[in-house]
Short mmCIF file of C-alpha atoms in Angstrom, two decimals:
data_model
loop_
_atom_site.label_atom_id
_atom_site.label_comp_id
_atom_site.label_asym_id
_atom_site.label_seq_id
_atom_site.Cartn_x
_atom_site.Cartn_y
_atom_site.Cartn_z
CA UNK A 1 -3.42 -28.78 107.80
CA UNK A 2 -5.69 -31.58 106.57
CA UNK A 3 -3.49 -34.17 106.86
CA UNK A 4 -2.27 -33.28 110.32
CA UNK A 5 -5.68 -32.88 111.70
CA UNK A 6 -6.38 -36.14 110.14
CA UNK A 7 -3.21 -37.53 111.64
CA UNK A 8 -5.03 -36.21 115.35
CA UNK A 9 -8.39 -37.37 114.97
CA UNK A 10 -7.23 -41.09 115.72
CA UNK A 11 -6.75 -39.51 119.12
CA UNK A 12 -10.17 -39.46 120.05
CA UNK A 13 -10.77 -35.66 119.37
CA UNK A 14 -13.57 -35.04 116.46
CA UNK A 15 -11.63 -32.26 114.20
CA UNK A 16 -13.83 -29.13 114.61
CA UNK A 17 -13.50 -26.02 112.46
CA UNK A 18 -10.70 -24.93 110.48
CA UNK A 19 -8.17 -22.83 112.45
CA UNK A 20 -8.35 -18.69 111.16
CA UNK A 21 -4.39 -18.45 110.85
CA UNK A 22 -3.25 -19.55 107.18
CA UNK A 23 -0.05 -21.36 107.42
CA UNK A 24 1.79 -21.21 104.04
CA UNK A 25 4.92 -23.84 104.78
CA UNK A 26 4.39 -27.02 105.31
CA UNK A 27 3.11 -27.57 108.96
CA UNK A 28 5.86 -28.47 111.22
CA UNK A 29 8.26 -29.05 108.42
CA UNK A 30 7.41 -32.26 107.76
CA UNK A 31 4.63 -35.19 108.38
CA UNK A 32 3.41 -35.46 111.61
CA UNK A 33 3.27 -38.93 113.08
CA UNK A 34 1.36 -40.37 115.93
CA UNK A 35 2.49 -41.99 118.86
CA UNK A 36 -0.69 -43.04 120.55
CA UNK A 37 -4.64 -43.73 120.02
CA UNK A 38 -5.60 -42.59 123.35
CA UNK A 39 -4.94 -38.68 123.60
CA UNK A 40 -3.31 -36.11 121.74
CA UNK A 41 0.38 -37.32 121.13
CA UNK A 42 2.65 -36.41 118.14
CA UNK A 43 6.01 -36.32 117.04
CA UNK A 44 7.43 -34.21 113.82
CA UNK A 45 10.95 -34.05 112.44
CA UNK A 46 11.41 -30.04 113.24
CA UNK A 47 14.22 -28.47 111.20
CA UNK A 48 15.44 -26.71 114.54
CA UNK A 49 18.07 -29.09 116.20
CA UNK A 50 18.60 -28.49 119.57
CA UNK A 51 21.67 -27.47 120.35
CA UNK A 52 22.79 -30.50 122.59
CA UNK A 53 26.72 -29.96 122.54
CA UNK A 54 26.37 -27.00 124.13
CA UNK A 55 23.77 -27.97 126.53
CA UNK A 56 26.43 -30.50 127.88
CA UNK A 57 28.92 -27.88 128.14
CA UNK A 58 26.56 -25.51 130.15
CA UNK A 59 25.65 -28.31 132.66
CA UNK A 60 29.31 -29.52 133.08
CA UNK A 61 30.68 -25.31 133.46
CA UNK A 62 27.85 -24.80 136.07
CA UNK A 63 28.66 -28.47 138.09
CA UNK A 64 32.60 -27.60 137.77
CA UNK A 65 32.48 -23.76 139.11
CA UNK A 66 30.39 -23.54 141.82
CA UNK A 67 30.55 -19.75 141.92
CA UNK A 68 28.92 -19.37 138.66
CA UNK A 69 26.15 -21.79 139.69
CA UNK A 70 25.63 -19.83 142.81
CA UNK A 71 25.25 -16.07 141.23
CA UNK A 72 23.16 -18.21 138.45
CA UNK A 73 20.73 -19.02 141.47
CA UNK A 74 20.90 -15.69 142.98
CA UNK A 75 18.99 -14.12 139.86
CA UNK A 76 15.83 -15.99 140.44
CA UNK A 77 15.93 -16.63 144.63
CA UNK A 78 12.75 -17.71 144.76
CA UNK A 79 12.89 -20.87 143.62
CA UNK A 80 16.80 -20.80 141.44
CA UNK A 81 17.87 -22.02 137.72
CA UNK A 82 20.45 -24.72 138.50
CA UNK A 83 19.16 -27.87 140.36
CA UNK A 84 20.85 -30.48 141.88
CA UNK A 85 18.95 -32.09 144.49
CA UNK A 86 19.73 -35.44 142.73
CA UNK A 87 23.34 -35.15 144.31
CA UNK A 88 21.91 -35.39 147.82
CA UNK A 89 18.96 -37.09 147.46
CA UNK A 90 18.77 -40.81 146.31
CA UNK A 91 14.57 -40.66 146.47
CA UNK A 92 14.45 -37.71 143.91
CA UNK A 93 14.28 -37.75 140.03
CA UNK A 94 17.69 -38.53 139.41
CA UNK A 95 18.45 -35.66 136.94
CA UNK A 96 20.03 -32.44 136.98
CA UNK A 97 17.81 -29.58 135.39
CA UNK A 98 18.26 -25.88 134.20
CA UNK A 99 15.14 -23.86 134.31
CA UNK A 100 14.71 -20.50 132.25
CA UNK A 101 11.96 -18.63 130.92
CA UNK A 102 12.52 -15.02 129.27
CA UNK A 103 11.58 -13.09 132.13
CA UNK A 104 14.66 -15.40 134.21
CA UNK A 105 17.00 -14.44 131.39
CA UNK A 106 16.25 -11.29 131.81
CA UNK A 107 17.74 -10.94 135.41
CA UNK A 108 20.90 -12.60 134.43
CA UNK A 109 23.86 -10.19 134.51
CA UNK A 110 25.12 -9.41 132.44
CA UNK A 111 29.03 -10.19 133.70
CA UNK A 112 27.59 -13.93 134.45
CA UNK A 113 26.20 -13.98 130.45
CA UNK A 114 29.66 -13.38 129.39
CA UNK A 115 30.68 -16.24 131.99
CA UNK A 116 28.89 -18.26 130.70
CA UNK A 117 28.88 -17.42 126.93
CA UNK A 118 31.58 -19.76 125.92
CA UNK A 119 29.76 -22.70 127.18
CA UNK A 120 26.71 -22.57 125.25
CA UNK A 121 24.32 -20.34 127.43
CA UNK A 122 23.73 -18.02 124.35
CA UNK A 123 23.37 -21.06 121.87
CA UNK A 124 20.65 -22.50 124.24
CA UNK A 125 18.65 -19.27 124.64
CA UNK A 126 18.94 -18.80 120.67
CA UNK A 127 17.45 -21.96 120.51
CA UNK A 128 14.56 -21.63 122.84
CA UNK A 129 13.53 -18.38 120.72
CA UNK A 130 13.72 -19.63 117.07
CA UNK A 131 11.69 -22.91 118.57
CA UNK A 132 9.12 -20.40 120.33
CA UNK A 133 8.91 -18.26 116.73
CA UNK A 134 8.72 -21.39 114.54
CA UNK A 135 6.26 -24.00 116.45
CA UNK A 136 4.39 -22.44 119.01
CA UNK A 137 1.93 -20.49 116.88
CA UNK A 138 1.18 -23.92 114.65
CA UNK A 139 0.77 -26.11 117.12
CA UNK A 140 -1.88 -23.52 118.28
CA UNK A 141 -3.53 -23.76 115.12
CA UNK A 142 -3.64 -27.99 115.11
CA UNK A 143 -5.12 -27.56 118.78
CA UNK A 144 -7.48 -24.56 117.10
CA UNK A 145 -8.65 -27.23 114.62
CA UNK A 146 -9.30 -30.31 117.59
CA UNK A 147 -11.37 -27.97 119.62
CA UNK A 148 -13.33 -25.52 117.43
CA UNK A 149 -11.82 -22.89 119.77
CA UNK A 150 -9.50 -19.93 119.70
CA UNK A 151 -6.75 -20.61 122.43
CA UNK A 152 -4.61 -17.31 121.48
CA UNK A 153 -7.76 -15.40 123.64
CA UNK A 154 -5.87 -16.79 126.89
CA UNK A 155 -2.18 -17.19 125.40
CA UNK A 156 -1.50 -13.37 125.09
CA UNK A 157 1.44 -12.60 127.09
CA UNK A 158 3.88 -16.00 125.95
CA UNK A 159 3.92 -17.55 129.19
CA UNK A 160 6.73 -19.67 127.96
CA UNK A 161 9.27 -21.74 130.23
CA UNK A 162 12.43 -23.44 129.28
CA UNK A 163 13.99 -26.80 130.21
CA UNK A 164 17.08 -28.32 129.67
CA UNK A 165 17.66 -32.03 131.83
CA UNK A 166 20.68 -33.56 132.72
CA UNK A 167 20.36 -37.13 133.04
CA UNK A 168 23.91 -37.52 134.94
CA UNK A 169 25.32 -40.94 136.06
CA UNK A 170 27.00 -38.63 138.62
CA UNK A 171 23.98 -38.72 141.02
CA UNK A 172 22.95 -39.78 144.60
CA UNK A 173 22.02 -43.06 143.31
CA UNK A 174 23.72 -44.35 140.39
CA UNK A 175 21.93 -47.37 139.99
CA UNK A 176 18.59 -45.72 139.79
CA UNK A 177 16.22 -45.96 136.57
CA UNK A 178 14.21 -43.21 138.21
CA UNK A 179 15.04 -40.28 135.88
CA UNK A 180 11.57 -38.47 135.81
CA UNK A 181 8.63 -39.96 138.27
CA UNK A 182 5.27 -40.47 136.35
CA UNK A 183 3.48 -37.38 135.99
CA UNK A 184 1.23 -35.13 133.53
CA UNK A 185 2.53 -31.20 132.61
CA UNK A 186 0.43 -28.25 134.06
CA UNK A 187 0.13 -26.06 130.90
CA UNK A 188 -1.48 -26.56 127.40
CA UNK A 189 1.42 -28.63 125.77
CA UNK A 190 5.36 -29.45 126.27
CA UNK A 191 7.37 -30.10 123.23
CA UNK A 192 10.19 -32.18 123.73
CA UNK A 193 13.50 -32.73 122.00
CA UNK A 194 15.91 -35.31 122.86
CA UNK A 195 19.59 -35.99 122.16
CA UNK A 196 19.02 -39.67 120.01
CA UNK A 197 19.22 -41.64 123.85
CA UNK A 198 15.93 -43.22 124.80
CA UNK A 199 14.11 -43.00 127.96
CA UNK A 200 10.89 -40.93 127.86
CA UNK A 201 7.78 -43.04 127.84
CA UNK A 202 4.39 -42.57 127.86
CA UNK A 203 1.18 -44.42 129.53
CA UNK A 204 -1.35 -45.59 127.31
CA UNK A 205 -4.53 -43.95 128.67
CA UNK A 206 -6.94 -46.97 127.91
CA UNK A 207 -4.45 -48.75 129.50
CA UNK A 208 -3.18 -47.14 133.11
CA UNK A 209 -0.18 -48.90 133.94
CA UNK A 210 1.24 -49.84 130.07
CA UNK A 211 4.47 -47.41 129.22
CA UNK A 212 5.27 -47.23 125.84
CA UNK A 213 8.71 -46.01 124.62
CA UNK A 214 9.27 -43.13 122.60
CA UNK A 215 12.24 -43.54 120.29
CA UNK A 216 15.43 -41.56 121.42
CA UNK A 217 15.32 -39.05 118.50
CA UNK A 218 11.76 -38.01 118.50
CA UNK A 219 10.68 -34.71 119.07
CA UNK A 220 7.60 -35.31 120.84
CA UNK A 221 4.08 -32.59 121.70
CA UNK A 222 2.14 -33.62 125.02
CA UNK A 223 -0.29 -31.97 125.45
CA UNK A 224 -1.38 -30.63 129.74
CA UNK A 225 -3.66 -30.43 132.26
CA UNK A 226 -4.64 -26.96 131.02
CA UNK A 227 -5.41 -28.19 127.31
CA UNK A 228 -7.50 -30.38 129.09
CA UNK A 229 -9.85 -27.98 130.99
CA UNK A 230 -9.91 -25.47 128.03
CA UNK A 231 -10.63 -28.24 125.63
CA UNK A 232 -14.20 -29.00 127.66
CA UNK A 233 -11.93 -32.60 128.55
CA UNK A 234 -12.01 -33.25 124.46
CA UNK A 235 -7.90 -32.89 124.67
CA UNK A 236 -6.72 -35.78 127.17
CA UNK A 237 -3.44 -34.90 128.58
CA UNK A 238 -0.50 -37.33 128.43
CA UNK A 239 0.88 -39.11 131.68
CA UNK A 240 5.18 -39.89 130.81
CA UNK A 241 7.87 -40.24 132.92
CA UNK A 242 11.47 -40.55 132.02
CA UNK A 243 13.38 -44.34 132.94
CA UNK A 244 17.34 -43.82 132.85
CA UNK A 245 19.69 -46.48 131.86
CA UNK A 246 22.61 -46.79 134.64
CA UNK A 247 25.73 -45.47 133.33
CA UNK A 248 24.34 -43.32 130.32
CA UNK A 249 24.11 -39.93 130.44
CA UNK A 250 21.04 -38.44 128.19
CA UNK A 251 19.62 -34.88 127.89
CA UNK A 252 17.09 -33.07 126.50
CA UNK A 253 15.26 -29.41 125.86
CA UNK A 254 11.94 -28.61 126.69
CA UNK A 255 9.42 -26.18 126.17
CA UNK A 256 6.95 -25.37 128.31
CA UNK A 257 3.39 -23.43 127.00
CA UNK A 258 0.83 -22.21 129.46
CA UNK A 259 -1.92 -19.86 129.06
CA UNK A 260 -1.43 -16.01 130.50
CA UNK A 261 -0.68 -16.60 134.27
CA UNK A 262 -3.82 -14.24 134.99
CA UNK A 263 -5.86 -16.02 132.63
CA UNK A 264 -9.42 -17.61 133.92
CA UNK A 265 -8.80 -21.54 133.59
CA UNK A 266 -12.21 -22.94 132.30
CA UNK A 267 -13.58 -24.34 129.38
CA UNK A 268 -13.25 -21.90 126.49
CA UNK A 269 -16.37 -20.32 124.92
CA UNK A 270 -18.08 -22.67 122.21
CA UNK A 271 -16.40 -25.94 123.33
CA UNK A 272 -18.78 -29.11 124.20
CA UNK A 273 -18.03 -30.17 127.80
CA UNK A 274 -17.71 -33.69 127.26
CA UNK A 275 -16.92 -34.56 131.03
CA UNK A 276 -18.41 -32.35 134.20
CA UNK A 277 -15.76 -30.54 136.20
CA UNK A 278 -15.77 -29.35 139.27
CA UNK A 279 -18.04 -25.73 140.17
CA UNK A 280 -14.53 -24.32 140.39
CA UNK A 281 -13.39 -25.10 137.27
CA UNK A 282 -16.88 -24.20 135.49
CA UNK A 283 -17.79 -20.81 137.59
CA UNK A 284 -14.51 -19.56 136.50
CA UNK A 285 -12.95 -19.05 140.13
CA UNK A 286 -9.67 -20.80 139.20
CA UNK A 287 -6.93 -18.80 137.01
CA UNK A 288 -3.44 -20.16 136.04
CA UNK A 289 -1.49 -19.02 138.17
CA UNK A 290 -3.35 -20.46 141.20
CA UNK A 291 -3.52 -23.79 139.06
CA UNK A 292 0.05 -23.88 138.60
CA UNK A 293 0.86 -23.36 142.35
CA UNK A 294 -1.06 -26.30 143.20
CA UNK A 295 0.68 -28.85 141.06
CA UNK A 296 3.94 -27.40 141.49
CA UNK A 297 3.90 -28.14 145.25
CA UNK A 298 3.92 -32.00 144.22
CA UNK A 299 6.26 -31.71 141.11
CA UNK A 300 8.93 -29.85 143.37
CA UNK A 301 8.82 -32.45 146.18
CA UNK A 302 9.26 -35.40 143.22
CA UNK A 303 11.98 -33.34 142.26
CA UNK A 304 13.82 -32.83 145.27
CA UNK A 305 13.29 -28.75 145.66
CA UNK A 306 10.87 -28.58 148.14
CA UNK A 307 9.69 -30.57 151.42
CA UNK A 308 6.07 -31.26 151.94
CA UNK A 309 4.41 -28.86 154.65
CA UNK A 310 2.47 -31.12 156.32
CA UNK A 311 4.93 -34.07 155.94
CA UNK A 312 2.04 -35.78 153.45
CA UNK A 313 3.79 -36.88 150.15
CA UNK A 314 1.09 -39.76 149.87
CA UNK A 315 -0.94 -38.64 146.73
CA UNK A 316 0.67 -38.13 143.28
CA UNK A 317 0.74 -34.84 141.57
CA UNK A 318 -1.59 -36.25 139.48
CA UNK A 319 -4.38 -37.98 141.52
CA UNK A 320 -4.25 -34.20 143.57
CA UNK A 321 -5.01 -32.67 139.68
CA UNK A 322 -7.45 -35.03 139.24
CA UNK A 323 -9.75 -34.23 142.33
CA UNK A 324 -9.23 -30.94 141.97
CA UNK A 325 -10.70 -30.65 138.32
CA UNK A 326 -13.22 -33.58 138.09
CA UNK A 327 -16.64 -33.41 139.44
#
């Protein structure tokens, strides 16, 4: 634990006090190695591979049988699992994603699980679970250790969701490098696996404007806007964006942690504030799930899945975060 709070501090976070859970393997199988000075970034070799043949074979079933895609979409209406707006639109991020979480799975029926089966749909939720039993709770524990804070008080009910992206050639615009636009996640931290292509980078925050690239087979923690605000602004989130290379097709899995949904989103007890935000934020009148509706308005219209009400797509998602939070 030492060592990878050590490996942290360089991040500009003071390590605080120990975190309470003992961890008796080595934390996150091997050493953890930084990837920037300016917040908290790390990569770590896990010993869970994601499963990335059949995470092709899912996206290329659902793209080749349009029925199956369809009844996929039907079990979450509200906002679907399969999305393609890519094929359509040439101003979108030019990828293809799958979005689960357990309670998704969950209203999947079961005749479409056996459809889909075959072409790695069980292999990829398998995966998603071991990663959620085996890192989750220890990258808690490093964040624990940054902050001097218990963030399992707010992280009760595994408010968990699941990513796989399809960075297609086959797409509205070919020729694009636009793969993900800029942005910064909503929830406490995203960990990231790729399949060996590079892509993802990340801004250096002393730096706005300088992108760093993360080699192709890192598995990579960022760490969100919400680490942020329960962190007192000690944890800086990380702005990345993915650039695709014309003609090559890369994927990856991601995880997605957020506090509880009806969780209070403000500083957590015993933290030092070390930057004011706004009377919202500090009187506790903002919870997740209100925080979460706000960004996603912006990340769905960079995305393709949603049109802007009043027609103003001006403002990044995070430049809206950022007035919303900061006094």
């Amino acid at each position: 634990m030492a060592t990878t709070a050590a490996s942290l501090t360089s991040h500009g976070v003071e390590p605080a006090v120990p975190a309470p859970v003992a961890i008796n393997r080595p934390l996150l199988d091997t050493s953890v190695q930084a990837l920037s000075s300016s917040s908290a970034i790390f990569s770590f070799e896990p010993h869970v591979k994601a499963p990335f043949d059949a995470i092709r074979r899912l996206f290329d079933h659902l793209r080749a049988n349009s029925e199956n895609a369809s009844s996929l979409n039907a079990a979450y209406p509200k906002r679907g699992i399969f999305k393609t707006a890519a094929m359509s639109n040439a101003t979108s991020d030019q990828k293809f994603t799958i979005d689960l979480s357990p309670a998704r799975s969950g209203r999947i029926p079961e005749t479409l699980r056996k459809k889909l089966a075959g072409d790695g749909f069980n292999d990829v939720l398998d995966f998603f679970e071991e990663v959620n039993s085996t890192y989750v709770a220890q990258i808690m524990s490093i964040m624990h250790g940054l902050i001097g804070a218990d963030l399992g008080q707010v992280h009760k009910t595994g408010n968990f969701n699941y990513r796989l992206c399809d960075y297609n050639t086959d797409t509205a615009d070919p020729t694009s490098d636009n793969g993900c636009g800029s942005h910064t996640d909503y929830g406490t931290f995203t960990i990231i696996f790729q399949d060996g292509t590079s892509g993802l980078e990340i801004e250096d925050a002393e730096q706005p404007g300088l992108w760093m690239p993360v080699p192709g087979d890192a598995t990579v923690v960022l760490a969100g806007w919400c680490a942020v605000i329960l962190s007192g602004g000690n944890i800086r989130a990380t702005r990345h964006r993915v650039r695709r290379t014309p003609g090559v097709r890369r994927l990856s899995a991601v995880l997605f942690v957020a506090p509880d949904v009806e969780a209070t989103l403000r500083p957590l007890e015993g933290v030092k504030v070390v930057r004011p935000f706004t009377k919202k934020v500090m009187d506790g009148q903002l919870d997740v799930g209100e925080f979460k509706e706000v960004m996603g308005k912006k990340w769905r219209r960079r995305e393709g899945n949603e049109k802007s009400d009043d027609g103003d797509d001006t403002g990044t998602q995070d430049s809206e975060i950022e007035r919303f939070i900061w006094a």
